[in-house]
Each structure stands twice: as C-alpha cells, then as structure tokens.
mmCIF file of C-alpha atoms in Angstrom:
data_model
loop_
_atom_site.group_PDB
_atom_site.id
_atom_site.type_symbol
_atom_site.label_atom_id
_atom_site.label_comp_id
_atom_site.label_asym_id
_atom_site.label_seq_id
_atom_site.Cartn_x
_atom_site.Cartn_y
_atom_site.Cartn_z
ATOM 1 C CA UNK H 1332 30.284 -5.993 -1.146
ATOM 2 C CA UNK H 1333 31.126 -8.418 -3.894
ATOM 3 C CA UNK H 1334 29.537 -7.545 -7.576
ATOM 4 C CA UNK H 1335 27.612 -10.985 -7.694
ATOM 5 C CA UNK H 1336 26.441 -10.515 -4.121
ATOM 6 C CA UNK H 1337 25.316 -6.768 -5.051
ATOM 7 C CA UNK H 1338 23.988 -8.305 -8.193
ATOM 8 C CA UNK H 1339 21.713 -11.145 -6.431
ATOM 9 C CA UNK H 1340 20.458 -8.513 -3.451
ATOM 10 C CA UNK H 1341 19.328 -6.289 -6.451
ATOM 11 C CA UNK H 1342 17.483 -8.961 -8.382
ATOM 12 C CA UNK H 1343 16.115 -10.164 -4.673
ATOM 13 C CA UNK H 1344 14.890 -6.928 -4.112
ATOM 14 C CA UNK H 1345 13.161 -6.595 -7.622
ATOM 15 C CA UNK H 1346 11.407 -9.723 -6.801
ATOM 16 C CA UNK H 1347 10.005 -8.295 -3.248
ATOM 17 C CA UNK H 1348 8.707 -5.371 -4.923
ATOM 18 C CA UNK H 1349 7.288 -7.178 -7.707
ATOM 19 C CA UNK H 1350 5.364 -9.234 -5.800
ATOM 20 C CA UNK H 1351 3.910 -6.726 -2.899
ATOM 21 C CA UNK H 1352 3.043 -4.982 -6.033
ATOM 22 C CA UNK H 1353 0.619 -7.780 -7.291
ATOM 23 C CA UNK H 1354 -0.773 -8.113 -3.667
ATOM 24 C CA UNK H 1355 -1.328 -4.327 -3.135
ATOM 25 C CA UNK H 1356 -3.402 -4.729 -6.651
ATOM 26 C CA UNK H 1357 -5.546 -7.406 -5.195
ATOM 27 C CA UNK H 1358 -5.965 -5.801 -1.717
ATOM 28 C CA UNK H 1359 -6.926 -2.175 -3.928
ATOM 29 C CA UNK H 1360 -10.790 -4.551 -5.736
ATOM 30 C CA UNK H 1361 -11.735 -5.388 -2.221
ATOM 31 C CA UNK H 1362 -14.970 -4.528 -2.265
ATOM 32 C CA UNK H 1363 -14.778 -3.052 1.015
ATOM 33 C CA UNK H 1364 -14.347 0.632 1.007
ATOM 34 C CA UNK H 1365 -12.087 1.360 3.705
ATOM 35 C CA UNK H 1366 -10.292 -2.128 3.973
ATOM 36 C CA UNK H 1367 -8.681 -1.569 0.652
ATOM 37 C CA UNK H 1368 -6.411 1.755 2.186
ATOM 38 C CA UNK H 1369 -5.306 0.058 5.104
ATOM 39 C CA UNK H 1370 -4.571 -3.090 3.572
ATOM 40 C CA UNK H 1371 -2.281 -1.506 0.876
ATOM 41 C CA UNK H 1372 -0.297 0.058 3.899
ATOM 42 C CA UNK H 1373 0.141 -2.918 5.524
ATOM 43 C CA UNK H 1374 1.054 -4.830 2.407
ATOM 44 C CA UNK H 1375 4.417 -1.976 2.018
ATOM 45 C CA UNK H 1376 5.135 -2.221 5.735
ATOM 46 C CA UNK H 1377 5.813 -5.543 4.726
ATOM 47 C CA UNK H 1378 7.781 -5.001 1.728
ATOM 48 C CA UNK H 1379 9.838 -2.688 3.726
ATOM 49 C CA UNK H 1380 10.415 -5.372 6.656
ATOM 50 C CA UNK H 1381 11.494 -8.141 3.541
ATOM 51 C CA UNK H 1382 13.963 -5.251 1.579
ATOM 52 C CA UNK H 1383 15.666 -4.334 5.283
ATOM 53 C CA UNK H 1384 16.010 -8.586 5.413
ATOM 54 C CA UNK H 1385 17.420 -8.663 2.009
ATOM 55 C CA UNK H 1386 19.678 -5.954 2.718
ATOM 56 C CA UNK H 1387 20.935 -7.499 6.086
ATOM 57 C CA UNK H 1388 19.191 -4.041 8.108
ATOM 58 C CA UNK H 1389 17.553 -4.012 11.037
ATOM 59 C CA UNK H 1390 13.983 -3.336 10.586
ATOM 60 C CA UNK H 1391 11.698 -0.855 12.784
ATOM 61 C CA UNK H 1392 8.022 -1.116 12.762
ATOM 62 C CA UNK H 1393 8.018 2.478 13.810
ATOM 63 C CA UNK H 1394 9.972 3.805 11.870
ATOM 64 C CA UNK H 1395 9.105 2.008 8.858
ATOM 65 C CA UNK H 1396 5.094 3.333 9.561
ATOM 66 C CA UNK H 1397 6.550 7.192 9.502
ATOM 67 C CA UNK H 1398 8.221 6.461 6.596
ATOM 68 C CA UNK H 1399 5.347 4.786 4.831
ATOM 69 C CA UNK H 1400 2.849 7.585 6.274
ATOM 70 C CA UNK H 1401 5.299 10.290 4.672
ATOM 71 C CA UNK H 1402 5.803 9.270 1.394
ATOM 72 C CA UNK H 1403 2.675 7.788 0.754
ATOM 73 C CA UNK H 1404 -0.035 9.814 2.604
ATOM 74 C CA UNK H 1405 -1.037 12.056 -0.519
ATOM 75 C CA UNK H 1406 -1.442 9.006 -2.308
ATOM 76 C CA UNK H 1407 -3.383 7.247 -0.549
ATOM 77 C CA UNK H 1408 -5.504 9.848 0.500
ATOM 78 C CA UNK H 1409 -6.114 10.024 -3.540
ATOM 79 C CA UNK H 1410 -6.452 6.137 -3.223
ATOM 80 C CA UNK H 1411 -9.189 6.884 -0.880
ATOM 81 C CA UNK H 1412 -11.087 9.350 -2.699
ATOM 82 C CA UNK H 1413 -11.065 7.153 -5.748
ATOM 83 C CA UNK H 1414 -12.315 3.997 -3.494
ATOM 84 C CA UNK H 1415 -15.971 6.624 -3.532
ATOM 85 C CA UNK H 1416 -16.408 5.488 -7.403
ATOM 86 C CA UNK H 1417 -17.155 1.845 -5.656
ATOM 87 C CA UNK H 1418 -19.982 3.008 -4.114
ATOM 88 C CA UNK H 1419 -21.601 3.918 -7.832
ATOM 89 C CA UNK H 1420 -24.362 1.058 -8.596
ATOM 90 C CA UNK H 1421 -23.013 -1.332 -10.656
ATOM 91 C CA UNK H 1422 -20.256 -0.414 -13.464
ATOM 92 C CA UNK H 1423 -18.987 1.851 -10.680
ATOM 93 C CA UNK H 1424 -17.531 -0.582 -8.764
ATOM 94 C CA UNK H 1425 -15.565 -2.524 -11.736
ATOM 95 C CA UNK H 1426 -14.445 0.882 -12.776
ATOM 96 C CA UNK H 1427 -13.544 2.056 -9.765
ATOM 97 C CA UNK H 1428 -11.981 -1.266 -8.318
ATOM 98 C CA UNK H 1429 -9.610 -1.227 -11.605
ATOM 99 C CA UNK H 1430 -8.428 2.084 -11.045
ATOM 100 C CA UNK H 1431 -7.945 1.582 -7.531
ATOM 101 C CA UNK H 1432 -5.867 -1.663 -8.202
ATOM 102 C CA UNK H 1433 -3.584 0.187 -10.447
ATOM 103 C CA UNK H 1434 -2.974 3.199 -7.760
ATOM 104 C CA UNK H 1435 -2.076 1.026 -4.805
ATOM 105 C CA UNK H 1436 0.118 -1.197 -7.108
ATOM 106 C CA UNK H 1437 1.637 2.495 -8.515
ATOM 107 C CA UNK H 1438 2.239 3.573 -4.795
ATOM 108 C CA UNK H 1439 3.616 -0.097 -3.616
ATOM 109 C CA UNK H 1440 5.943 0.140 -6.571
ATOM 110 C CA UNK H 1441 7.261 3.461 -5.675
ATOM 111 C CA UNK H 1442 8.257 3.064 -2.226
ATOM 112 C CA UNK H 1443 9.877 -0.300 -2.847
ATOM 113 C CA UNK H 1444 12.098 1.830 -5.348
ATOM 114 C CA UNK H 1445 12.957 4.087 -3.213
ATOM 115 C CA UNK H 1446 13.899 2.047 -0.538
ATOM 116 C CA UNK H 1447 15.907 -0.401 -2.618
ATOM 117 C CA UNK H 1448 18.072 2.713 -3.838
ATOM 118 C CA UNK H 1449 18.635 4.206 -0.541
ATOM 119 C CA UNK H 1450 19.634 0.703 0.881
ATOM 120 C CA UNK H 1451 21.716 0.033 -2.465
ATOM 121 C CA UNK H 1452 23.819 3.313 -1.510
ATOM 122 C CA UNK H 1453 24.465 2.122 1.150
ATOM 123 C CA UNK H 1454 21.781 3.970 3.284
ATOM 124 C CA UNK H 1455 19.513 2.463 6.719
ATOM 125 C CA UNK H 1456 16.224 2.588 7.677
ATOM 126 C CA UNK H 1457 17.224 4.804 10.593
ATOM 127 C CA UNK H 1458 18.794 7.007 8.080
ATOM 128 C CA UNK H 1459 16.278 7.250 5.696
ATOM 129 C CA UNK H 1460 14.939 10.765 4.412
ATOM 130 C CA UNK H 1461 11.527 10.806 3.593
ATOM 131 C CA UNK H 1462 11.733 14.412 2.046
ATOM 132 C CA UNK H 1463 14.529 13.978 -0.030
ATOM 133 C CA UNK H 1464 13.394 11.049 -1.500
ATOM 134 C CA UNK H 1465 10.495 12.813 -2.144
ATOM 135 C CA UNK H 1466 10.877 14.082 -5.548
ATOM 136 C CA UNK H 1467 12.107 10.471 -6.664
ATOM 137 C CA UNK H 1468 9.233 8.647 -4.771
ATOM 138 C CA UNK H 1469 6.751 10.683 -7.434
ATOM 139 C CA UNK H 1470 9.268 9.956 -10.387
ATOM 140 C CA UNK H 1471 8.543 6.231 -9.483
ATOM 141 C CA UNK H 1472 4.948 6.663 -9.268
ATOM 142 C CA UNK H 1473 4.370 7.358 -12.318
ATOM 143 C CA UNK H 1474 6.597 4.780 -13.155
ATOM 144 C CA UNK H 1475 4.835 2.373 -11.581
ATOM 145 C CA UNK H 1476 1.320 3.198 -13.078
ATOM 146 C CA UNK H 1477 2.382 1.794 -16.474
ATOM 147 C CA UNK H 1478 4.236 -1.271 -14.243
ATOM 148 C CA UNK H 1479 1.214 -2.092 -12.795
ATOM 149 C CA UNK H 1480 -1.023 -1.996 -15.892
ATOM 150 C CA UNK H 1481 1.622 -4.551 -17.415
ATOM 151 C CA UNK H 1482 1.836 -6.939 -14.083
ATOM 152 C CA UNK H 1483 -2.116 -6.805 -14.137
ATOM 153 C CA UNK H 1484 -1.814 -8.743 -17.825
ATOM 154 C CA UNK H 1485 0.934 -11.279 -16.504
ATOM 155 C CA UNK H 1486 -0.299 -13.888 -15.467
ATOM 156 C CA UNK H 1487 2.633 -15.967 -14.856
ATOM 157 C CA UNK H 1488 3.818 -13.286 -12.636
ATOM 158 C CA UNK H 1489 0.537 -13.227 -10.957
ATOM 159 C CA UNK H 1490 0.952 -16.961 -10.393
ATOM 160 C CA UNK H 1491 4.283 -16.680 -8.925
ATOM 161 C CA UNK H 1492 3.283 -14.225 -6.713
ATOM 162 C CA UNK H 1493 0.877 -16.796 -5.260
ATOM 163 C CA UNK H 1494 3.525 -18.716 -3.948
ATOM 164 C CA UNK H 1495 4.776 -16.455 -1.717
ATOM 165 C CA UNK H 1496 2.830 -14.848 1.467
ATOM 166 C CA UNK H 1497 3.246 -11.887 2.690
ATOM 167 C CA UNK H 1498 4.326 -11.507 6.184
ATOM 168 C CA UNK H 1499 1.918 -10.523 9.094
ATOM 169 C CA UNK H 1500 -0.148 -8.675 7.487
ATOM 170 C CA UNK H 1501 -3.294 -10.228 8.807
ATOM 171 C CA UNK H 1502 -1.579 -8.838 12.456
ATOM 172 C CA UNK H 1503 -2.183 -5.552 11.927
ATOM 173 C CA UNK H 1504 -4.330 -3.783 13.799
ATOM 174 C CA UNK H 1505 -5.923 -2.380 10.542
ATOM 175 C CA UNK H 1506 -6.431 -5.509 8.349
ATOM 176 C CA UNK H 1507 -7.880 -8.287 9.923
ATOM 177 C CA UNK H 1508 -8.006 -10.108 6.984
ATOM 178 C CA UNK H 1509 -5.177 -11.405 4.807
ATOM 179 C CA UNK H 1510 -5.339 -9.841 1.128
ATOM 180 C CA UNK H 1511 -4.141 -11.766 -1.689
ATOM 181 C CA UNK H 1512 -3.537 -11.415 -5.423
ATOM 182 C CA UNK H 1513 -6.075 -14.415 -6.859
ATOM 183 C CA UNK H 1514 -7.934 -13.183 -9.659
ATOM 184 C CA UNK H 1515 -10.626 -15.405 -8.894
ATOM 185 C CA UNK H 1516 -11.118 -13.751 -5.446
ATOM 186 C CA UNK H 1517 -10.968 -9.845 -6.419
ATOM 187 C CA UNK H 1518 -13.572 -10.242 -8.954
ATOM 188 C CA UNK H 1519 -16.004 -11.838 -6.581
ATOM 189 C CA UNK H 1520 -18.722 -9.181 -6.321
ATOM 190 C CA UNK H 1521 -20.187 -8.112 -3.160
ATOM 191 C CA UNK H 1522 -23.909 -5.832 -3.075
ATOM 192 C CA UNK H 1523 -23.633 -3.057 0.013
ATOM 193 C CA UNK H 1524 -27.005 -2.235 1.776
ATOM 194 C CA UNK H 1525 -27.417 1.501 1.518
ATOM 195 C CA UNK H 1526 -26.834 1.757 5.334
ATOM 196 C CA UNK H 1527 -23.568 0.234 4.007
ATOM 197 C CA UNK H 1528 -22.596 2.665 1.745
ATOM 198 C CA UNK H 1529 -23.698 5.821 3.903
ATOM 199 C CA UNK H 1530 -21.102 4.358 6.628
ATOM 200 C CA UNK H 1531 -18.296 3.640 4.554
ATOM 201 C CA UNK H 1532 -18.587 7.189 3.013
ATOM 202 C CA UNK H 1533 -19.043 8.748 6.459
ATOM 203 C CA UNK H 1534 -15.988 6.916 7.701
ATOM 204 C CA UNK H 1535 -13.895 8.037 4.225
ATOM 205 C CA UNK H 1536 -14.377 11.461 4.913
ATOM 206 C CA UNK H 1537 -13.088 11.202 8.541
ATOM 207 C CA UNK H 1538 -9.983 9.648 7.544
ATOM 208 C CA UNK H 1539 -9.472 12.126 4.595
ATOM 209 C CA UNK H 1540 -10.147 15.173 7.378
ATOM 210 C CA UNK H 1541 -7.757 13.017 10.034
ATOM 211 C CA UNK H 1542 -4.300 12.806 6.687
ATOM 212 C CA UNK H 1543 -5.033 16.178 6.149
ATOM 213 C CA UNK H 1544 -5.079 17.515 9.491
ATOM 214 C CA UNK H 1545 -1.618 15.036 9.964
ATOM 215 C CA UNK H 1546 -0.354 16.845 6.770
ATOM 216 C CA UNK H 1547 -0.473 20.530 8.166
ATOM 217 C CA UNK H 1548 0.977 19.037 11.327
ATOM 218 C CA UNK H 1549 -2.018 19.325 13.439
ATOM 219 C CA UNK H 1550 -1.824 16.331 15.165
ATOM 220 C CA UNK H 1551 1.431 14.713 16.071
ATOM 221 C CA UNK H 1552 1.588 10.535 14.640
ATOM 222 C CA UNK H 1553 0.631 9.251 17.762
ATOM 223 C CA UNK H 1554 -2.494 11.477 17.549
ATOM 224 C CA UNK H 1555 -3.007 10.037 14.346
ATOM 225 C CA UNK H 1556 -2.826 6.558 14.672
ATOM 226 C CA UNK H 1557 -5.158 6.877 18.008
ATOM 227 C CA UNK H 1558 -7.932 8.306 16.038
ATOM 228 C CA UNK H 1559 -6.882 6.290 12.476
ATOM 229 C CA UNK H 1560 -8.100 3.350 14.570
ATOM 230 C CA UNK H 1561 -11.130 4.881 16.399
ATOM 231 C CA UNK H 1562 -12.360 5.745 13.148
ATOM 232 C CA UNK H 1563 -12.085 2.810 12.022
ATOM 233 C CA UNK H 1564 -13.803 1.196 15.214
ATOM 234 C CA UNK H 1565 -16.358 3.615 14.526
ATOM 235 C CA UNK H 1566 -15.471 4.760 18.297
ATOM 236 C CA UNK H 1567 -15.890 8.834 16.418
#
C-alpha cells in the first residue's frame, strides 16, 4: 500500500473512532439505566463494521460481537455498576451520568485503537486476538479517559460528529432507540417512579451475575446472548 493511501486510511480511521467516541458519550447520560450498556455496545459494533470498510475487510457481525464481548466485558460490567449512581435522587444522576459518559467514551476509544492497529499491520477481523490485544486494549483505556474528558469540551468536534450517523444501530436487538451525541438531548432530565428504579436495579444485577458467569466460562456466548435478551425482556 502506497504511503498517502496508508496515510488517508489512518486519518479515516481516526475520524471513525473519534466520532463513535462522542456518540458512545451521549448514549452513556441516557437516563435509562440499562439502555445506556447496550447502546454503547452497539455504538462499537458499529465502529468496528466502518474501520473493516475503511480498511477494505470483510466485516462479521459475529465475530465482531465476540470480539467486542472480550475486550470490553470488564468494562462495561464497571460501566454498569457505575450506571447505580443514577438511581441517587437528584445530584446522583448528573454525577453519575458524567462519569458514565466518560467510561463508555474511554472503552469506545480503546477498541477503535486496537482495531485500527491490528488492521494497520496488516491483520483481519477473522484474525484478530482478543487476548493479545489485551494488555494494549487497557493501555488505551486509560488513554482514552483523558480523550474523552477533552472531546466532552469540543464542541466543534461535537458538532461534526452530528453530521454523521451511525449505522444500524437502532437495528439491534438491544437498542431500540437511536443514541446520539446532542448536548441538548443528554441533559434532558427524566424522574423514575420508585417501581422504576427497583426494576432497573433488579435487572442490573442479573446482567452483572449473567458477564460474570460468561467470564468464568459458565455459559457458552450463545447462552449468553439468549438470556442477555430475556433479561432484558424481563422474560427472567
């Protein structure tokens, strides 16, 4: 591959995870306990389907959700834990929105990373190594704490991040509803009826028992996408 060519996939890439990074930040103040989780994951499915695009690769839903689950499950299982401060009467769910926003954009950040280094080596996604990628996927997480403080005070990169749409996310089967970055929108704030809260705590817990019973290798990811969704459905 030509320098220049290299050179414009690179600053393509940069872009995708730049923006998915803004959008995970507005889908992590939705002031809906569980949506927030499962709308970040669908938000860095799609970042991985626009880097394979970028990088000419063929893109697999399946594979892309393993790799997503692997990396990312300890995070987001912290995500969801810190979605709980939400359900704290008033300052709790500004505080706890904010520092949810920066996590997901933190996590989003990450995996972009590593994928655009693994496909910059010349890697695939059916090829990729979630555990020895590992190590580098926390590096970047880190990393991307202090990123997403900075692209939560840029506006203009908020704004162009508004011009773009992110890809079937509202397809899912765990997001129903699009996410998006506006300022205007993520502020808006809702009041939960105590029934509310009691549910979306009971539901929490389920999924935190369901990554951590996926993590010991309990259940195979079949097993835990069935029940991920039952949950959910509040079918258990």
């Amino acid at each position: 591959m030509a320098k220049p060519e290299k050179n414009a996939r690179s600053a393509h890439a940069e872009t995708i995870i730049r923006n998915h990074v803004i959008w995970s930040m507005g889908a992590g103040l939705i002031p809906v306990l569980i949506a927030d989780i499962f709308a970040v994951s669908a938000l860095q499915l799609d970042m991985i389907r626009q880097l394979c695009r970028a990088y000419d690769q063929d893109f697999s839903e399946t594979q892309g959700k393993a790799i997503v689950t692997s990396l990312t499950s300890s995070t987001l299982a912290r995500l969801g834990a810190r979605s709980l401060i939400k359900l704290i009467p008033g300052v709790g769910s500004i505080i706890g929105g904010m520092t949810v926003s920066i996590f997901a954009g933190a996590s989003t950040y990450a995996l972009g990373e590593v994928f655009k280094k693994h496909f910059d080596s010349g890697g695939t996604i059916l090829d990729f190594d979630p555990d020895r990628l590992k190590k580098y996927y926390q590096e970047k997480f880190e990393k991307g704490k202090k990123v997403a403080s900075e692209l939560k005070k840029n506006k203009k990169a908020q704004k162009e991040a508004k011009e773009f749409t992110p890809e079937d996310v509202a397809s899912t089967d765990e997001v129903k509803t699009k996410p998006t970055a506006a300022p205007k929108n993520t502020k808006k704030k809702v009041d939960k009826s105590p029934e509310d809260k009691a549910k979306g705590e009971e539901i929490l817990g389920k999924l935190k028992e369901l990554f951590e019973l996926k993590d010991k290798g309990a259940i195979t990811q079949e097993e835990f996408e069935k029940i991920k969704k039952e949950i959910i459905n509040g079918k258990r």
